[in-house]
Short mmCIF file of C-alpha atoms and ligand atoms in Angstrom, two decimals:
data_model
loop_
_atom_site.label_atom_id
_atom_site.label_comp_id
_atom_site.label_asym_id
_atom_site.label_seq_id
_atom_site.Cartn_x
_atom_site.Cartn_y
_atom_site.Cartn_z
CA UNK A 1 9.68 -22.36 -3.56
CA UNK A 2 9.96 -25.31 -6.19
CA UNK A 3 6.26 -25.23 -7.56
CA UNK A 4 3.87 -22.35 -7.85
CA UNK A 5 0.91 -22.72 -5.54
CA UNK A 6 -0.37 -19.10 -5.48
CA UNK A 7 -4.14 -18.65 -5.48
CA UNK A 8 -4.22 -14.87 -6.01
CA UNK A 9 -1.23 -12.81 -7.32
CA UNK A 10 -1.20 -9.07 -7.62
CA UNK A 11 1.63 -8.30 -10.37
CA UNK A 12 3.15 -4.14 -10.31
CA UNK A 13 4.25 -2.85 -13.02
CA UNK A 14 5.39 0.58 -13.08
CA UNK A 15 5.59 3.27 -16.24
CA UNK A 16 9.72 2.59 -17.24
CA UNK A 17 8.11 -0.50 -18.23
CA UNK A 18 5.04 0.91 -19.67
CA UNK A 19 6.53 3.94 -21.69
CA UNK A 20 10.15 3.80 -21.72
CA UNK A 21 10.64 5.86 -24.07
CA UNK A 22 8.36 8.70 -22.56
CA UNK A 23 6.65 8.92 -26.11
CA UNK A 24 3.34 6.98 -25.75
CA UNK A 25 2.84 3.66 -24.54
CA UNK A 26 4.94 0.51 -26.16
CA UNK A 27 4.35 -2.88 -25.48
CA UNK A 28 7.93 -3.97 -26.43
CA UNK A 29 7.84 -4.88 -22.82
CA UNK A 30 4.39 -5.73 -21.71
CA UNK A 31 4.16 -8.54 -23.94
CA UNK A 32 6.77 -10.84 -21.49
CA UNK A 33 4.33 -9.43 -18.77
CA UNK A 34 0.60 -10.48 -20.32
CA UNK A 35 2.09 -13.88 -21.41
CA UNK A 36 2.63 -14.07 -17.97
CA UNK A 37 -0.59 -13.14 -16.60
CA UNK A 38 -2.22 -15.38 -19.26
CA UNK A 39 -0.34 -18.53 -17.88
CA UNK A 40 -0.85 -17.75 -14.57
CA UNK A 41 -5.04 -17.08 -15.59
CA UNK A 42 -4.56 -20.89 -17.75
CA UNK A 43 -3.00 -22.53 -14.31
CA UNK A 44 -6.40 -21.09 -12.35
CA UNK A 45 -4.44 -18.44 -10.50
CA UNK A 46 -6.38 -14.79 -10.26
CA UNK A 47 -4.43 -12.08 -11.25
CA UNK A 48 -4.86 -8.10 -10.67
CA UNK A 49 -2.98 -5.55 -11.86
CA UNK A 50 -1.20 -2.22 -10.80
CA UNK A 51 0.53 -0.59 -13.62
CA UNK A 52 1.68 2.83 -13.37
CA UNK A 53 2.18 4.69 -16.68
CA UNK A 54 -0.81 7.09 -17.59
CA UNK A 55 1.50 10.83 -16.82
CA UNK A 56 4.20 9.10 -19.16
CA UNK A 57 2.05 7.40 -21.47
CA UNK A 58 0.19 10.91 -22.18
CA UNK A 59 3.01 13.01 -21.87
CA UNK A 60 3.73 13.04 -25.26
CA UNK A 61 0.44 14.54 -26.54
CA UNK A 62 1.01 17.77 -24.75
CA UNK A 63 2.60 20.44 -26.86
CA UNK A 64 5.23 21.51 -24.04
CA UNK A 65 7.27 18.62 -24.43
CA UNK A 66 10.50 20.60 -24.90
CA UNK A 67 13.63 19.79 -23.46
CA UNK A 68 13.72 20.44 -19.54
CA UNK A 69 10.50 21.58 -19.57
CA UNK A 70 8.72 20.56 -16.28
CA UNK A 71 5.10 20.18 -16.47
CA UNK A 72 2.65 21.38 -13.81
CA UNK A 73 0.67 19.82 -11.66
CA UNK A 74 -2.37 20.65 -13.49
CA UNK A 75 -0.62 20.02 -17.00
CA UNK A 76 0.62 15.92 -15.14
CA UNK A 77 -3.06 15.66 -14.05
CA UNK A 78 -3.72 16.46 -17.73
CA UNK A 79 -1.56 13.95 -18.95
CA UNK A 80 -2.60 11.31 -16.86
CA UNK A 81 -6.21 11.70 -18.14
CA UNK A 82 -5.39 11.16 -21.22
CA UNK A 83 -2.50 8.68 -20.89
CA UNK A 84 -4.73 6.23 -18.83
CA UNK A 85 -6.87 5.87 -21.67
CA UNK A 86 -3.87 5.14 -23.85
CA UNK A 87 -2.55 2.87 -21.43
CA UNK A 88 -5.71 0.78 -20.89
CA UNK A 89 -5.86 0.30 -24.90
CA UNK A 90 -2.24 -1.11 -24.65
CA UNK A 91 -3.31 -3.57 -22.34
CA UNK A 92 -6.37 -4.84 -23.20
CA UNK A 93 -5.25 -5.34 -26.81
CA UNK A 94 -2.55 -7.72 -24.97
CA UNK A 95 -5.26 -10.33 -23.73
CA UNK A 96 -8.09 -12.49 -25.07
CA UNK A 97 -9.86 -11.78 -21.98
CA UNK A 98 -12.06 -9.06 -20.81
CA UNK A 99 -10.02 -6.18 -18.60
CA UNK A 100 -11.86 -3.55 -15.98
CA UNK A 101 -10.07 -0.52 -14.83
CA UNK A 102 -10.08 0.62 -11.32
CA UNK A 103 -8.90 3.90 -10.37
CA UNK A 104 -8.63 4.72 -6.91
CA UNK A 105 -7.25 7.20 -4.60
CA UNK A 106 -5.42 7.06 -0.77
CA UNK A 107 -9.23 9.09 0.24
CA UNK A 108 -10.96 5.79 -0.98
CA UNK A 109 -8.65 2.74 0.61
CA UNK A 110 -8.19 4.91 3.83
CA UNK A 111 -12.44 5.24 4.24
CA UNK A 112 -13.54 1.53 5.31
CA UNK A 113 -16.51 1.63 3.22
CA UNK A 114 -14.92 2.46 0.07
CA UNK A 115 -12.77 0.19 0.49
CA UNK A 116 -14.90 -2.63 1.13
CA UNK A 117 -16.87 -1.15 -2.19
CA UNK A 118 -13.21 -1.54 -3.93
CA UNK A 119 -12.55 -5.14 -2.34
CA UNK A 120 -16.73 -6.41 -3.53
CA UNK A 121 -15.79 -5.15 -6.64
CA UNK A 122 -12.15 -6.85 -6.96
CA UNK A 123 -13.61 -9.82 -6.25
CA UNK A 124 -16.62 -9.57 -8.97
CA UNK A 125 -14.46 -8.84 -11.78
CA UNK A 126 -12.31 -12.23 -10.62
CA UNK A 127 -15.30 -14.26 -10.57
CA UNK A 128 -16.05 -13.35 -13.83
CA UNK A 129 -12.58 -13.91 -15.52
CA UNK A 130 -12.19 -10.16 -15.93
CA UNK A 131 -8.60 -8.76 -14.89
CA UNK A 132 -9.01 -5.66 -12.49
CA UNK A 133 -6.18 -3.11 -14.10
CA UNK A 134 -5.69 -0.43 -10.84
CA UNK A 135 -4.09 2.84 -11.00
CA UNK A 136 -4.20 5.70 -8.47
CA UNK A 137 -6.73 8.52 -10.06
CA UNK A 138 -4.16 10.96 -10.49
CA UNK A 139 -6.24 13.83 -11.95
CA UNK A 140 -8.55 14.52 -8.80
CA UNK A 141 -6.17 13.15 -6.09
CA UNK A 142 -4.41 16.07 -3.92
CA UNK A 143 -1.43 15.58 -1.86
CA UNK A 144 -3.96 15.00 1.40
CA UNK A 145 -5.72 12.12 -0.61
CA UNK A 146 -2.82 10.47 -2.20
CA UNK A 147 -1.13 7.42 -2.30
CA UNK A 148 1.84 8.82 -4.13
CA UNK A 149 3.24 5.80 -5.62
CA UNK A 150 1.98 2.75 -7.24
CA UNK A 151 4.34 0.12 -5.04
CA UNK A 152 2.43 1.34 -1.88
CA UNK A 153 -0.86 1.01 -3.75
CA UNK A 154 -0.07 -2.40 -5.27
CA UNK A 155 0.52 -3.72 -1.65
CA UNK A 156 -2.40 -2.03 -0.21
CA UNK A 157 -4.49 -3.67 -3.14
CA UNK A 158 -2.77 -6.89 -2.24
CA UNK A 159 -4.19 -6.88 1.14
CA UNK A 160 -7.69 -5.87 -0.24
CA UNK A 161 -7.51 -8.50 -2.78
CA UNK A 162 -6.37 -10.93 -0.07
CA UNK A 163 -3.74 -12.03 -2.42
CA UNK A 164 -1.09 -14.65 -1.86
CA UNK A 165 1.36 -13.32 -3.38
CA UNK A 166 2.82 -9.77 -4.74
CA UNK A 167 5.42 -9.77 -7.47
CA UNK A 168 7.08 -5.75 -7.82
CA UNK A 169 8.31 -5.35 -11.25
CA UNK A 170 11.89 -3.21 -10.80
CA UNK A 171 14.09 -2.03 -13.27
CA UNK A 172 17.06 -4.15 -12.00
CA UNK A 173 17.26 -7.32 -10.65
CA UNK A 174 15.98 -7.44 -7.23
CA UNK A 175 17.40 -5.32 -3.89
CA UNK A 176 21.44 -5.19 -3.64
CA UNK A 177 23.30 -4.19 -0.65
CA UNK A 178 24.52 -0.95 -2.39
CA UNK A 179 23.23 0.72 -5.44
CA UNK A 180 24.14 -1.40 -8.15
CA UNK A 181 23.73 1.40 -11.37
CA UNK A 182 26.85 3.09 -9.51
CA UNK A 183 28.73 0.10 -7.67
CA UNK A 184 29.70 -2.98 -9.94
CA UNK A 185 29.74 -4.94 -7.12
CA UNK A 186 26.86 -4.52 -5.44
CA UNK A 187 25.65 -8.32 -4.60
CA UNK A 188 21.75 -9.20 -5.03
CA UNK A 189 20.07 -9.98 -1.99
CA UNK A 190 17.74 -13.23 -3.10
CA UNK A 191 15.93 -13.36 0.65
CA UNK A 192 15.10 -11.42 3.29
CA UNK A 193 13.71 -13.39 5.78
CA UNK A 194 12.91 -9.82 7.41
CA UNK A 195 12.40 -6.27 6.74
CA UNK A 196 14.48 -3.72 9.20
CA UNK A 197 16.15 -0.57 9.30
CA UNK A 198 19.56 -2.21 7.96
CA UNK A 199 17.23 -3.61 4.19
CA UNK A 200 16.00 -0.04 3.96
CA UNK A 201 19.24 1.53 3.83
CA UNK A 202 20.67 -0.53 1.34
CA UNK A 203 17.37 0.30 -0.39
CA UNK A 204 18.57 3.90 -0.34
CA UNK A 205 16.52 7.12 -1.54
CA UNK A 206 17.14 5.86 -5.62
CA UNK A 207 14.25 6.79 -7.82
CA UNK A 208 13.40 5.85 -11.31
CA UNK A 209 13.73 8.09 -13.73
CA UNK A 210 10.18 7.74 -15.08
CA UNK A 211 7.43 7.34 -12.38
CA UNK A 212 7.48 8.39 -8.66
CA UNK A 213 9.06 4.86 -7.27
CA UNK A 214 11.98 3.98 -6.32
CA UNK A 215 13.80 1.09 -4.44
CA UNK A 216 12.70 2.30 -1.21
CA UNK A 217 8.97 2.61 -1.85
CA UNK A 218 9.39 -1.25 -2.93
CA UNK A 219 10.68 -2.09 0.29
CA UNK A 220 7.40 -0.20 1.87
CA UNK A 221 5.20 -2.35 -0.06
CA UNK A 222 7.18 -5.04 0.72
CA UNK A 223 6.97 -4.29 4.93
CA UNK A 224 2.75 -3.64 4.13
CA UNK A 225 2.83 -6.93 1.99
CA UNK A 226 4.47 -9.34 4.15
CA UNK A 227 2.82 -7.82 7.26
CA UNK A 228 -0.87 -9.54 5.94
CA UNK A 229 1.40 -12.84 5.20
CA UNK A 230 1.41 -12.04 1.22
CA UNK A 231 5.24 -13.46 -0.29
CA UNK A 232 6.62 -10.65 -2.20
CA UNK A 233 8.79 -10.77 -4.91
CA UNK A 234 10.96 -7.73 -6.41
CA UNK A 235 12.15 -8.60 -10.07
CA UNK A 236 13.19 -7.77 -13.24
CA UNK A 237 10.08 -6.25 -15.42
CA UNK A 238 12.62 -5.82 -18.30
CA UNK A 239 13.48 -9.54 -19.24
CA UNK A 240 11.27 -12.33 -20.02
CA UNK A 241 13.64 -14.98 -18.41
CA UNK A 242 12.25 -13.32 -15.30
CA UNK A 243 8.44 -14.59 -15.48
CA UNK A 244 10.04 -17.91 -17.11
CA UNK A 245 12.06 -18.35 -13.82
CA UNK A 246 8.74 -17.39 -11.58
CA UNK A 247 6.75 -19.57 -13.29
CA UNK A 248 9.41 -22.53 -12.93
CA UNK A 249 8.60 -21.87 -9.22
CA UNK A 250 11.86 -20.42 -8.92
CA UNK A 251 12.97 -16.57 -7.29
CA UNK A 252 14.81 -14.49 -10.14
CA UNK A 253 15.19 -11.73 -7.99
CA UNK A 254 14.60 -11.00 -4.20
CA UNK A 255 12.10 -13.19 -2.08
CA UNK A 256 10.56 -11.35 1.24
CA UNK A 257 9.19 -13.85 3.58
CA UNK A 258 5.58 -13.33 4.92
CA UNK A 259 5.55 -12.73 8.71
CA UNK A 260 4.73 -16.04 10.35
CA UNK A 261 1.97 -13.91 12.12
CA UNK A 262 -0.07 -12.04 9.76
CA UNK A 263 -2.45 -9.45 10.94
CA UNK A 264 -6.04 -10.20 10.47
CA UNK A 265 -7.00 -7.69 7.40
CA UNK A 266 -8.86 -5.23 9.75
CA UNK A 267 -5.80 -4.54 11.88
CA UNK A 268 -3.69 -4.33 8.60
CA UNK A 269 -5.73 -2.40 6.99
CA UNK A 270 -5.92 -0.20 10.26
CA UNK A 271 -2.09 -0.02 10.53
CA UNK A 272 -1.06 0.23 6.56
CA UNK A 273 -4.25 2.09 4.73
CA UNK A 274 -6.20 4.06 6.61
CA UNK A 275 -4.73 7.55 8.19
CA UNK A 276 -5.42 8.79 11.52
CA UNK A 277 -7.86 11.60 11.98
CA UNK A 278 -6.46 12.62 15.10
CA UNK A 279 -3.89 11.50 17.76
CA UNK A 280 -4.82 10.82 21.69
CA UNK A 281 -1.12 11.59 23.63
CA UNK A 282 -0.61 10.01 26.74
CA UNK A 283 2.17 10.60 29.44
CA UNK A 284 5.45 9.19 28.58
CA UNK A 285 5.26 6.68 31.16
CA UNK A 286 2.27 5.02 29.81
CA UNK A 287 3.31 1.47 29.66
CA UNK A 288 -0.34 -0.29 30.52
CA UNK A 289 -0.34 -2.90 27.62
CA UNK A 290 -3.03 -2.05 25.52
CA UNK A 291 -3.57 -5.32 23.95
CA UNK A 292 -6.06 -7.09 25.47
CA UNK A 293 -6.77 -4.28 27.98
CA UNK A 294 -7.50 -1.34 25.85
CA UNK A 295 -10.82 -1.41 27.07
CA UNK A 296 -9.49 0.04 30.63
CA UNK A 297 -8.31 2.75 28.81
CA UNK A 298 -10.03 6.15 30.26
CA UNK A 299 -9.84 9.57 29.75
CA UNK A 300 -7.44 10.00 32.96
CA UNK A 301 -4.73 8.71 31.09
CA UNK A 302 -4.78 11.27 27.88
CA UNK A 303 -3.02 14.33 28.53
CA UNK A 304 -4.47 16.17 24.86
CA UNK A 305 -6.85 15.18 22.53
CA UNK A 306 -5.37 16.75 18.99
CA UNK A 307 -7.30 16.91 15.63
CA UNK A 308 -11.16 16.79 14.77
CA UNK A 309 -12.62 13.35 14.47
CA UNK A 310 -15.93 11.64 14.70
CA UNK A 311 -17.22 8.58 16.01
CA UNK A 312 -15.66 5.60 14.05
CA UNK A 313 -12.59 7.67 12.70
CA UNK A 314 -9.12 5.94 13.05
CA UNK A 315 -6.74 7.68 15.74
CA UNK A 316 -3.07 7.47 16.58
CA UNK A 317 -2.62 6.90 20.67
CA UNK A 318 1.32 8.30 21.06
CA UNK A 319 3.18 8.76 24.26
CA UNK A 320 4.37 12.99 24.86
CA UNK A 321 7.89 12.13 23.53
CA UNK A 322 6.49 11.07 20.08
CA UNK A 323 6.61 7.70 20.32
CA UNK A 324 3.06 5.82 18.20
CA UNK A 325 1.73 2.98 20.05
CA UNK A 326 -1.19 2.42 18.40
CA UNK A 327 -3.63 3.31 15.63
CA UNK A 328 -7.51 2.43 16.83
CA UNK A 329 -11.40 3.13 16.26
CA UNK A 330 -12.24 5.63 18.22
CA UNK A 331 -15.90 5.01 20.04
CA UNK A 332 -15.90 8.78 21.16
CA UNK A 333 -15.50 12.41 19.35
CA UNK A 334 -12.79 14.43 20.15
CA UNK A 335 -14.69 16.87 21.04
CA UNK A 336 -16.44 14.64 23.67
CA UNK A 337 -13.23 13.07 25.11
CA UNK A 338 -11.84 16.36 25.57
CA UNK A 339 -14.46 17.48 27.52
CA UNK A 340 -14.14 14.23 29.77
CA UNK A 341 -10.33 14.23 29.88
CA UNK A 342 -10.59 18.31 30.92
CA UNK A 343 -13.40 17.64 33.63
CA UNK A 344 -11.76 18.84 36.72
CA UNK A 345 -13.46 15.79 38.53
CA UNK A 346 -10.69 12.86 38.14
CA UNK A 347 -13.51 9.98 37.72
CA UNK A 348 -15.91 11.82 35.76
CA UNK A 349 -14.24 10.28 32.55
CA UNK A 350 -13.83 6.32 34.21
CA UNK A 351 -18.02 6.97 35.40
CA UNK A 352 -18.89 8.40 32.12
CA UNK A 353 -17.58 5.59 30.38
CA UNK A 354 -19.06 2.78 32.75
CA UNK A 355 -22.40 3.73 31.16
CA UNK A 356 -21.18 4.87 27.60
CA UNK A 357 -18.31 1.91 27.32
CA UNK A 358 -14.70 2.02 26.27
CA UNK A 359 -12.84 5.01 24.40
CA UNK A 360 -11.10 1.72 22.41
CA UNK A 361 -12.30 -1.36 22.05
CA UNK A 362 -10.09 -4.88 21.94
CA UNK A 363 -11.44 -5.37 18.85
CA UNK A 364 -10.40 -2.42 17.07
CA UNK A 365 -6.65 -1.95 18.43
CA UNK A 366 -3.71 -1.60 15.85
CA UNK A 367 -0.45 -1.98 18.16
CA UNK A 368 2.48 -0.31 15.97
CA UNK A 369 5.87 -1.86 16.14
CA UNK A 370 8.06 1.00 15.59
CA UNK A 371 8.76 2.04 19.06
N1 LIG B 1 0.00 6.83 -10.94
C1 LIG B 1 1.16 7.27 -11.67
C2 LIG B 1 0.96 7.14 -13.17
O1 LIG B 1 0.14 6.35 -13.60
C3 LIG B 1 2.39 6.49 -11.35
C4 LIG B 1 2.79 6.37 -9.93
C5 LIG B 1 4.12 5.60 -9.81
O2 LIG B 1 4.92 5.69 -10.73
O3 LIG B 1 4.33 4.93 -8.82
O4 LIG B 1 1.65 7.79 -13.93
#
């Protein structure tokens, strides 16, 4: 890129950057960040915000902070209700602008009507100059209804938010070919034109030491990102020459392309937000092309309906040997298309649907690429 043209930018900024000292929040580092977002707002370009930060921005009001001490869950959940409200301060105090804060959970983006609620209200706030500040809502989300890390979330909110592009704030310079806090020579990969096995091993398993994220969950976002055509950036949150350079229109740290083919924002939202209620497995020797056809799927083809789910839910089809082909709406219960697939007569299911339609329809088909 040579000049900025973004529309819509979601910026991620996780909690090194927020509390890097693990003893309340500091804006020795946010204030590179909110110049930032204030240029970008005085160029006409939206802005939202994911920053992680509230479990170690609150950490440090909780009396067991003792060496090696390891809070519980319920103490973290603690902490993060009191260190979002911390956090939030430290931000808002940063802009002349008005800032909302959004907490959400995987149980909201992954139900379509929440997260069309979360999308309306997204766009609101932009329309009215406010700056949407998301976190996940640590203190009632379990481990069914998380997200688990804010790079995930910031690239599911991208794809809400329709964004153009998503910049991942990292505490080194972009993604090397080998870790490069232990190998000197590790070389910085400036673009990856595509995201494969080979990009997430050199991403490793790293994590930061403060927050859940690591390089690897920034590669995730990354795949989700470019997947609904959104550029994706992973920089340096610690320098300010970093937002100098994107501004500048230039990539300080590593540039993934957008797929030349984005999914429409159903099927991505299908494929990379919600979770499937239940799976429909089919013989291992299915290879009928569901695109474009999956309305001749019947019930003669599924050899087990698994899980609970209700008209409207979100299934996985899969083949016996494991393999996911796609993620869909299902227009049947399981417990209705396992009475149809059991029916001892073979065209019960294929007459039954003549009158009551398709199991899938065209519309509503997710195919998944890793098989
Ligand atoms: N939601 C967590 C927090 O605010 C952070 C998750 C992450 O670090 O990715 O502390």
């Amino acid at each position: 890129m040579s000049s900025i043209s973004w529309k819509r930018i979601v910026i991620k900024v996780g909690s090194a950057l927020i509390a890097p000292k693990q003893n309340g929040c500091s804006s020795h580092y946010l204030l590179g960040i909110a110049q930032f977002i204030v240029r970008c707002k005085a160029m006409g370009i939206e802005v939202v915000l994911v920053s992680s930060g509230s479990v170690a921005a609150g950490s440090h009001l909780f009396n067991e902070q003792e060496a090696g001490y390891k809070p519980s869950i319920a103490v973290k959940k603690a902490m993060a209700a009191a260190g979002q409200m911390e956090m939030m301060a430290t931000w808002d105090r940063l802009f002349d602008f008005p800032t909302a804060q959004i907490l959400v959970t995987h149980g909201d983006l992954r139900d379509r009507e929440r997260y069309v609620s979360i999308k309306d209200t997204i766009f609101s706030l932009l329309e009215n100059g406010i700056l949407p500040i998301l976190n996940e809502n640590d203190t009632v989300t379990t481990d069914k209804l998380k997200v688990g890390d804010n790079d995930n979330l910031a690239a599911m909110i991208a794809a809400a938010a329709d964004a153009d592009t998503l910049i991942i704030c990292s505490d080194v310079d972009g993604l090397y070919d080998s870790n490069p806090h232990v190998n000197p020579d590790a070389q910085l990969l400036s673009d990856v034109p595509q995201i494969n096995e080979a990009i997430f091993a050199m991403a490793g398993d790293a994590t930061s030491k403060v927050g859940t994220g690591g390089m690897n969950t920034k590669i995730q976002a990354a795949k989700k990102a470019v997947a609904h055509g959104i550029d994706t950036y992973i920089v340096n949150g610690f320098t300010a020459q970093t937002f100098n350079t994107l501004l500048a229109g230039k990539n300080p740290g590593t540039h993934f392309s957008p797929d030349k083919k984005p999914m429409t924002e159903h099927l991505h939202w299908m494929t990379h937000t919600s979770t499937a209620q239940g799976e429909l497995v089919v013989e291992n020797d299915f290879d009928t092309e569901l695109k474009g056809n999956s309305e001749d799927f019947t019930s003669n083809e599924i050899i087990a309906v698994n899980g609970d789910f209700a008209v409207g839910d979100i299934i996985l089809v899969r083949k016996n040997d494991g393999t996911r082909l796609a993620k869909a709406k299902s227009n049947y219960s399981s417990c209705l298309l396992s009475f149809i697939a059991d029916h001892d007569d073979q065209d019960f299911g294929s007459k039954y649907q003549e009158t009551t339609g398709p199991i899938i329809s065209d519309a509503n088909i997710a195919l998944l690429d890793d098989n």
